[in-house]
Amino acid sequence: MNLHRQAAYSLAALALGACGQSFAQVRDGFSVSASYAIRHDSNLFRLPDGLDPETVLGGSSGAEDISVSSLGLRFAQNYSLQRVELNLGLVDHRYHTYSSLDLQALNYDATWRWQLTPRWRGKLFADRKESVNSFDDARSVSGSNQSVQTSTGVDALYEIDGVWRAVGGMRHNRSQSQQQLVGEDSYRTRSADIGLLYDARSGNNLSYRVRRSTGRTLAANGEPMALPRDDSFSQTDHELRARWALSGQTIAQFGLTHVARTHSSLPNRDYSGFNTSVNLNWAATGKTSWNAGWSSDLAAYQTDNSSTARSERLNLGMVWRIAPRTTLSASLAQTRRRYLGAPAGQPANPRRDTTRDEVLGIGWVATPHVSLNASLQRTQRNANLPGLAFSSTQAVLSTNAAF
C-alpha cells in the first residue's frame, strides 16, 4: 500500500481501531468485541476540484454516508511453551446512496507462537484483511471497491547469546484489488529472509536482514497483467533498522533499506534505490505524548511514462489525556510524490502531487468495556497536472465494546 492510501485510511484507523487499544488487555480464553461507526465523506470518489458530479455520477453530489458494523471473536491461550492466538472478524460496510459498493468482509488472524527451547522460538501465522478501497487514483468510479490482503508464513529467532540473535523467515503475500488503480496493480509475492539482531538489555536494538522475493503483478480480476507491463519480477532488499532510547521519555527509530527489483521480460522497468525512515516518540508528560516522522519510499508505479514513484512523507502527531477517561489526538501529514523511471523512448512523467492530511480525534472510555470515538479529517491533494487535485472532509462517530 502506498503512502497516499495510508494517509487516506488514517481516519478509519483512528475511529475504527481495535478495541484492545481502548481498554485494558483482554484476558486469555474467549472474548468478544463489537463496533459500529457512521462515516460521512464529502467526496467519496475523489472527484477533481471544480468538476460537476452530474457529469460523472449522474447526481448532484459526490458525498456519501457509510455505516460500518463489526463483530470480532478472539481466543488466546498458552500451552506449556506454546501460545495460540486466533482472531475472527466480520465487518459490514453499508453505503447510503451507492449501495453497489456495499461489502461484507471476513477477516482472520491465526498465530502459533512456538518455542522449542528457551533460545529457539518464532511464530507460524496466517491472516486475511478485507476492506474497501480508496478512490484516490481509481480508473473509474463504478464497480466493486473491494481490497483483500492475505499473508502466510513463518518467522524464527535463535538466541546466540545474551544480546545477539539470528533471525529469519518465509512468507507468501497477496494483495488483490477489484478496483483498477492508475499505475498500481495487485500482486502476489513469495519471500525469504535471514539476518542478525543485536538486542541490548537497555531496550536499544540494531538489526540487519537480507530478503529475496519473487512475484507477479495481477490485473483487477486476478489474472496476470499483459505486456507491455511485465507481470513477473524478482527483488532483493537489504534492510537496516535501529531503535535507540535517547532518554526515559524519548525513543528514536531508524530504517534504511536498499531495494533492487528486476523484470525478466522488460529490463527497462528495473529499478533500485533506498527507502529511509526516521521516527521520534516523546512522552512529554504523563498525559501528553508526541510523534514526529519522515520517510522516503520508492515503489513500483507502471504507466506509459513511469516505472516508479518516490513518496516523501512528513508527519507530526500528539495524544493528550485531558481526563482519566478522555483522550484528544491530532495529526498533520504532508506527502510529496514524484513519478520516475520513464521507459526508453518515452518522455519523462511530469506529474507531481502534494497531499495534506489533517486529523483531529477524541475518545472517551465510558466503562472498562465500552468506548466512544469521534474524529474529523481534511484531505487535500494539489497537482501540477489538470484533473488530479481534489479535497475531501471526513467525519466519523463510532462506539466500540469488548467483553
XYZ file of C-alpha atoms in Angstrom:
403
model
C 0.000 0.000 0.000
C 1.451 3.371 -0.989
C 1.809 6.371 1.276
C -1.145 8.191 -0.321
C -3.505 5.357 0.535
C -2.097 5.083 4.049
C -2.955 8.737 4.554
C -6.448 8.202 3.181
C -7.085 5.423 5.707
C -5.665 7.247 8.731
C -9.158 8.434 9.707
C -10.549 4.908 9.648
C -7.622 3.672 11.707
C -8.249 6.398 14.265
C -12.006 5.856 14.597
C -12.306 2.140 13.966
C -9.156 0.923 15.707
C -9.044 -2.368 17.548
C -10.909 -2.373 20.815
C -7.772 -3.537 22.560
C -6.305 -0.046 22.111
C -9.139 1.488 24.134
C -9.386 -0.956 27.013
C -7.165 -2.985 29.281
C -5.682 -6.103 27.730
C -8.371 -8.733 27.171
C -7.716 -11.815 29.294
C -6.795 -15.160 27.764
C -9.542 -17.514 26.700
C -12.528 -16.452 24.576
C -13.570 -12.824 24.201
C -15.942 -10.851 22.002
C -15.692 -7.343 20.539
C -18.108 -5.237 18.514
C -18.167 -1.777 16.983
C -20.466 0.486 14.997
C -19.447 3.628 13.112
C -21.047 6.206 10.864
C -18.750 8.000 8.403
C -19.575 10.985 6.217
C -17.280 11.620 3.239
C -17.779 14.862 1.313
C -16.015 13.500 -1.793
C -16.124 9.702 -1.797
C -14.882 9.261 -5.366
C -12.128 11.906 -5.071
C -13.568 13.918 -7.954
C -11.320 16.737 -9.180
C -11.963 20.177 -7.784
C -14.439 22.102 -9.916
C -15.892 19.031 -11.666
C -19.681 18.809 -11.765
C -20.659 15.456 -10.135
C -23.611 15.267 -12.525
C -21.279 14.579 -15.469
C -19.620 11.591 -13.756
C -22.069 10.260 -11.169
C -25.373 11.380 -12.575
C -26.150 13.094 -9.297
C -25.765 16.487 -7.692
C -23.205 15.427 -5.073
C -20.269 13.105 -4.570
C -20.821 12.959 -0.813
C -21.727 9.688 0.890
C -22.709 8.331 4.301
C -21.325 4.917 5.227
C -22.160 2.739 8.211
C -19.680 0.113 9.363
C -20.668 -2.681 11.770
C -18.197 -5.249 13.040
C -18.164 -8.296 15.272
C -14.964 -9.934 16.474
C -14.180 -13.219 18.230
C -10.837 -13.819 19.926
C -9.172 -16.812 21.526
C -5.730 -16.821 23.155
C -4.163 -19.465 25.357
C -0.770 -20.756 26.480
C 0.021 -24.456 26.207
C 3.286 -25.078 28.017
C 5.900 -23.249 25.883
C 3.444 -22.729 23.045
C 0.876 -19.968 22.601
C -2.112 -19.903 20.235
C -3.878 -16.686 19.205
C -6.967 -16.665 16.951
C -8.960 -13.628 15.798
C -12.041 -13.712 13.561
C -13.840 -10.573 12.406
C -16.996 -9.875 10.402
C -17.306 -6.330 9.018
C -20.331 -4.959 7.164
C -19.929 -1.761 5.072
C -23.219 -0.127 4.011
C -23.389 2.851 1.626
C -26.432 5.118 1.818
C -26.501 6.222 -1.846
C -24.084 3.977 -3.743
C -25.303 0.627 -2.433
C -23.422 -1.253 -5.181
C -20.306 -0.622 -3.070
C -21.703 -2.498 -0.046
C -19.223 -5.013 1.297
C -19.411 -7.823 3.849
C -15.842 -8.652 4.847
C -14.429 -11.697 6.603
C -11.086 -11.154 8.331
C -8.952 -13.520 10.352
C -5.592 -13.702 12.052
C -4.197 -17.006 13.323
C -0.821 -17.188 15.086
C 1.055 -20.044 16.724
C 3.915 -18.643 18.803
C 6.128 -21.690 19.029
C 9.112 -22.319 21.260
C 11.292 -25.427 21.008
C 13.856 -24.362 23.612
C 14.313 -21.194 25.680
C 16.650 -19.966 22.913
C 14.801 -21.095 19.804
C 11.360 -19.630 19.126
C 9.219 -17.943 16.490
C 5.731 -17.857 15.034
C 3.646 -19.508 12.332
C 0.892 -17.242 11.032
C -1.901 -16.743 8.504
C -4.079 -13.666 8.121
C -6.659 -12.138 5.804
C -7.735 -8.481 5.732
C -10.637 -7.458 3.510
C -11.568 -3.781 3.249
C -12.899 -1.061 0.979
C -10.526 0.677 -1.405
C -9.761 4.340 -1.740
C -10.727 6.089 -4.972
C -7.644 8.345 -4.902
C -6.323 7.043 -8.243
C -9.140 4.803 -9.429
C -9.564 4.411 -13.191
C -13.348 4.608 -12.806
C -15.994 5.247 -10.163
C -18.012 2.131 -10.998
C -17.686 -1.499 -9.985
C -16.506 -3.113 -6.776
C -14.057 -1.357 -4.475
C -13.039 -4.486 -2.557
C -9.428 -4.929 -1.474
C -8.071 -8.156 0.047
C -4.633 -8.766 1.570
C -3.576 -12.257 2.676
C -0.342 -13.416 4.237
C 1.023 -16.754 5.441
C 4.470 -17.570 6.728
C 6.861 -18.484 9.478
C 9.365 -16.417 11.486
C 12.167 -17.841 13.613
C 14.626 -16.448 16.160
C 17.623 -18.124 17.796
C 19.395 -16.532 20.775
C 23.118 -16.856 20.132
C 23.966 -15.290 23.500
C 22.553 -12.650 25.837
C 22.259 -9.920 23.175
C 22.792 -11.465 19.707
C 20.006 -13.247 17.826
C 19.832 -14.916 14.444
C 16.521 -14.233 12.681
C 14.849 -15.431 9.515
C 11.548 -16.243 7.901
C 9.499 -17.137 4.845
C 6.152 -15.764 3.712
C 3.637 -15.584 0.906
C 1.727 -12.318 0.406
C -1.122 -11.431 -1.922
C -2.768 -8.028 -2.405
C -5.849 -8.081 -4.626
C -7.945 -5.056 -5.542
C -11.072 -5.240 -7.676
C -10.782 -1.522 -8.401
C -8.314 -0.775 -11.205
C -5.845 1.843 -9.993
C -3.623 4.032 -12.156
C -0.051 2.717 -12.060
C -0.632 0.325 -9.167
C -1.504 -3.311 -9.733
C -2.473 -6.148 -7.464
C 0.358 -8.575 -6.767
C 1.488 -11.779 -5.123
C 4.966 -12.466 -3.738
C 6.997 -15.221 -2.119
C 9.950 -14.181 0.014
C 12.602 -15.495 2.377
C 14.882 -13.506 4.665
C 17.731 -14.035 7.065
C 19.508 -11.634 9.365
C 21.140 -10.715 12.651
C 19.663 -8.778 15.593
C 21.547 -7.045 18.418
C 19.098 -6.592 21.304
C 20.659 -4.761 24.243
C 19.243 -5.169 27.719
C 18.625 -1.402 27.776
C 15.960 -1.825 25.096
C 18.085 -0.456 22.251
C 18.461 -2.735 19.236
C 20.004 -2.916 15.786
C 19.121 -5.415 13.061
C 20.171 -6.305 9.535
C 18.191 -8.526 7.150
C 18.562 -9.567 3.553
C 15.339 -10.553 1.803
C 14.858 -12.245 -1.563
C 11.429 -12.096 -3.223
C 9.784 -13.230 -6.411
C 6.366 -12.097 -7.506
C 3.799 -11.286 -10.172
C 1.575 -8.278 -10.703
C -2.102 -9.045 -11.230
C -4.936 -7.324 -13.025
C -8.015 -6.228 -11.105
C -9.713 -9.565 -11.881
C -6.753 -11.529 -10.522
C -5.291 -12.592 -13.855
C -1.639 -11.828 -14.701
C -1.075 -8.461 -16.336
C -0.385 -8.441 -20.077
C 2.661 -6.754 -21.568
C 3.890 -4.047 -22.068
C 3.734 -4.256 -18.291
C 5.990 -7.046 -17.101
C 3.893 -9.299 -14.866
C 6.833 -11.030 -13.134
C 9.681 -9.644 -11.066
C 12.337 -10.528 -8.519
C 13.576 -8.278 -5.749
C 16.415 -8.141 -3.224
C 16.191 -5.960 -0.114
C 18.985 -5.146 2.313
C 17.344 -3.751 5.454
C 18.944 -1.999 8.418
C 16.798 -0.962 11.399
C 17.601 0.566 14.774
C 15.786 1.569 17.963
C 17.514 3.978 20.316
C 16.185 5.207 23.657
C 17.535 8.759 23.818
C 16.117 9.110 27.333
C 13.467 7.582 29.526
C 10.841 9.605 27.665
C 12.210 9.712 24.111
C 12.673 6.867 21.634
C 14.090 7.199 18.116
C 13.630 4.615 15.343
C 15.560 4.482 12.077
C 15.183 2.429 8.916
C 17.316 2.175 5.798
C 16.530 -0.331 3.021
C 18.166 -0.746 -0.369
C 15.632 -2.126 -2.867
C 16.615 -3.665 -6.209
C 13.850 -5.014 -8.467
C 14.413 -6.715 -11.828
C 11.936 -7.721 -14.567
C 12.895 -10.653 -16.765
C 10.886 -9.577 -19.833
C 11.184 -5.789 -19.646
C 14.510 -4.743 -18.117
C 13.673 -1.104 -18.775
C 11.231 -1.450 -15.864
C 14.069 -2.389 -13.458
C 14.770 -0.019 -10.598
C 16.825 0.304 -7.439
C 17.153 2.833 -4.648
C 16.981 3.488 -0.937
C 13.929 3.657 1.316
C 14.517 5.568 4.532
C 12.507 6.414 7.640
C 13.060 8.294 10.904
C 10.561 8.384 13.778
C 10.771 10.123 17.138
C 8.385 9.339 20.020
C 8.422 11.674 23.017
C 6.397 11.125 26.195
C 6.487 14.781 27.214
C 4.446 14.254 30.382
C 2.400 11.514 31.938
C -0.598 12.788 29.964
C 0.927 14.029 26.692
C 2.960 12.278 24.005
C 4.265 13.443 20.622
C 5.322 11.620 17.466
C 7.249 13.018 14.503
C 8.428 11.152 11.440
C 9.868 11.426 7.967
C 10.075 8.751 5.294
C 11.084 8.411 1.659
C 9.672 5.423 -0.200
C 10.429 4.146 -3.721
C 7.836 1.740 -5.158
C 6.679 0.303 -8.474
C 4.294 2.521 -10.448
C 3.959 1.322 -14.045
C 2.409 3.626 -16.642
C 3.402 4.512 -20.203
C 5.927 7.092 -18.983
C 6.887 5.959 -15.466
C 8.071 2.793 -13.734
C 8.347 4.008 -10.132
C 7.062 6.645 -7.734
C 9.055 8.319 -4.971
C 6.904 9.405 -1.998
C 8.313 11.609 0.750
C 6.154 11.974 3.848
C 6.482 14.249 6.879
C 4.129 13.775 9.820
C 3.539 15.148 13.310
C 1.075 13.834 15.863
C 0.132 14.216 19.507
C -2.036 12.436 22.085
C -3.268 14.269 25.192
C -5.109 12.566 28.027
C -7.271 15.509 29.049
C -9.132 13.481 31.704
C -8.758 9.999 33.210
C -11.148 8.569 30.591
C -10.834 11.113 27.757
C -8.098 11.382 25.140
C -7.592 14.038 22.482
C -5.431 13.288 19.437
C -4.307 15.323 16.439
C -2.026 14.717 13.476
C -0.738 16.570 10.446
C 0.958 14.886 7.473
C 2.176 16.014 4.079
C 3.225 13.682 1.267
C 5.040 14.721 -1.893
C 5.125 12.278 -4.781
C 7.221 12.208 -7.968
C 6.830 9.794 -10.883
C 10.104 8.448 -12.249
C 11.731 5.833 -14.472
C 10.248 6.532 -17.901
C 10.845 3.515 -20.208
C 13.277 4.009 -23.086
C 11.810 6.163 -25.829
C 9.123 7.677 -23.593
C 9.120 11.249 -22.244
C 9.513 11.699 -18.504
C 6.334 11.809 -16.446
C 5.947 15.447 -15.320
C 3.313 14.697 -12.672
C 3.960 15.976 -9.145
C 1.486 15.612 -6.257
C 1.333 17.049 -2.762
C -1.240 15.605 -0.339
C -2.007 17.121 3.047
C -3.941 15.310 5.794
C -5.194 16.934 8.992
C -6.874 14.730 11.620
C -8.474 15.613 14.947
C -9.993 12.962 17.199
C -11.405 12.488 20.679
C -12.017 9.243 22.559
C -13.903 8.504 25.761
C -13.731 5.244 27.711
C -17.243 5.118 29.125
C -16.737 1.846 31.043
C -13.924 -0.714 31.198
C -15.617 -2.407 28.230
C -17.142 0.411 26.149
C -15.612 3.431 24.413
C -16.893 6.242 22.184
C -14.827 7.981 19.496
C -15.215 10.923 17.134
C -12.819 12.211 14.502
C -12.593 14.738 11.706
C -10.177 14.612 8.777
C -9.446 17.041 5.984
C -7.546 15.734 2.931
C -6.365 17.934 0.082
C -4.258 16.943 -2.907
C -2.618 19.502 -5.185
C -1.093 18.504 -8.521
C 0.689 20.197 -11.397
C -1.492 18.432 -13.998
C -5.208 19.127 -14.546
C -7.849 16.749 -13.226
C -5.777 15.350 -10.327
C -6.362 17.814 -7.491
C -9.151 17.057 -5.020
C -10.278 17.796 -1.486
C -12.322 15.779 0.972
C -13.672 16.132 4.503
C -14.483 13.017 6.512
C -16.240 12.770 9.868
C -16.626 9.597 11.936
C -18.623 8.693 15.039
C -18.056 5.243 16.495
C -18.615 3.077 19.533
C -16.550 0.024 20.491
C -17.115 -2.713 23.037
C -15.026 -5.654 24.236
C -16.005 -8.429 26.655
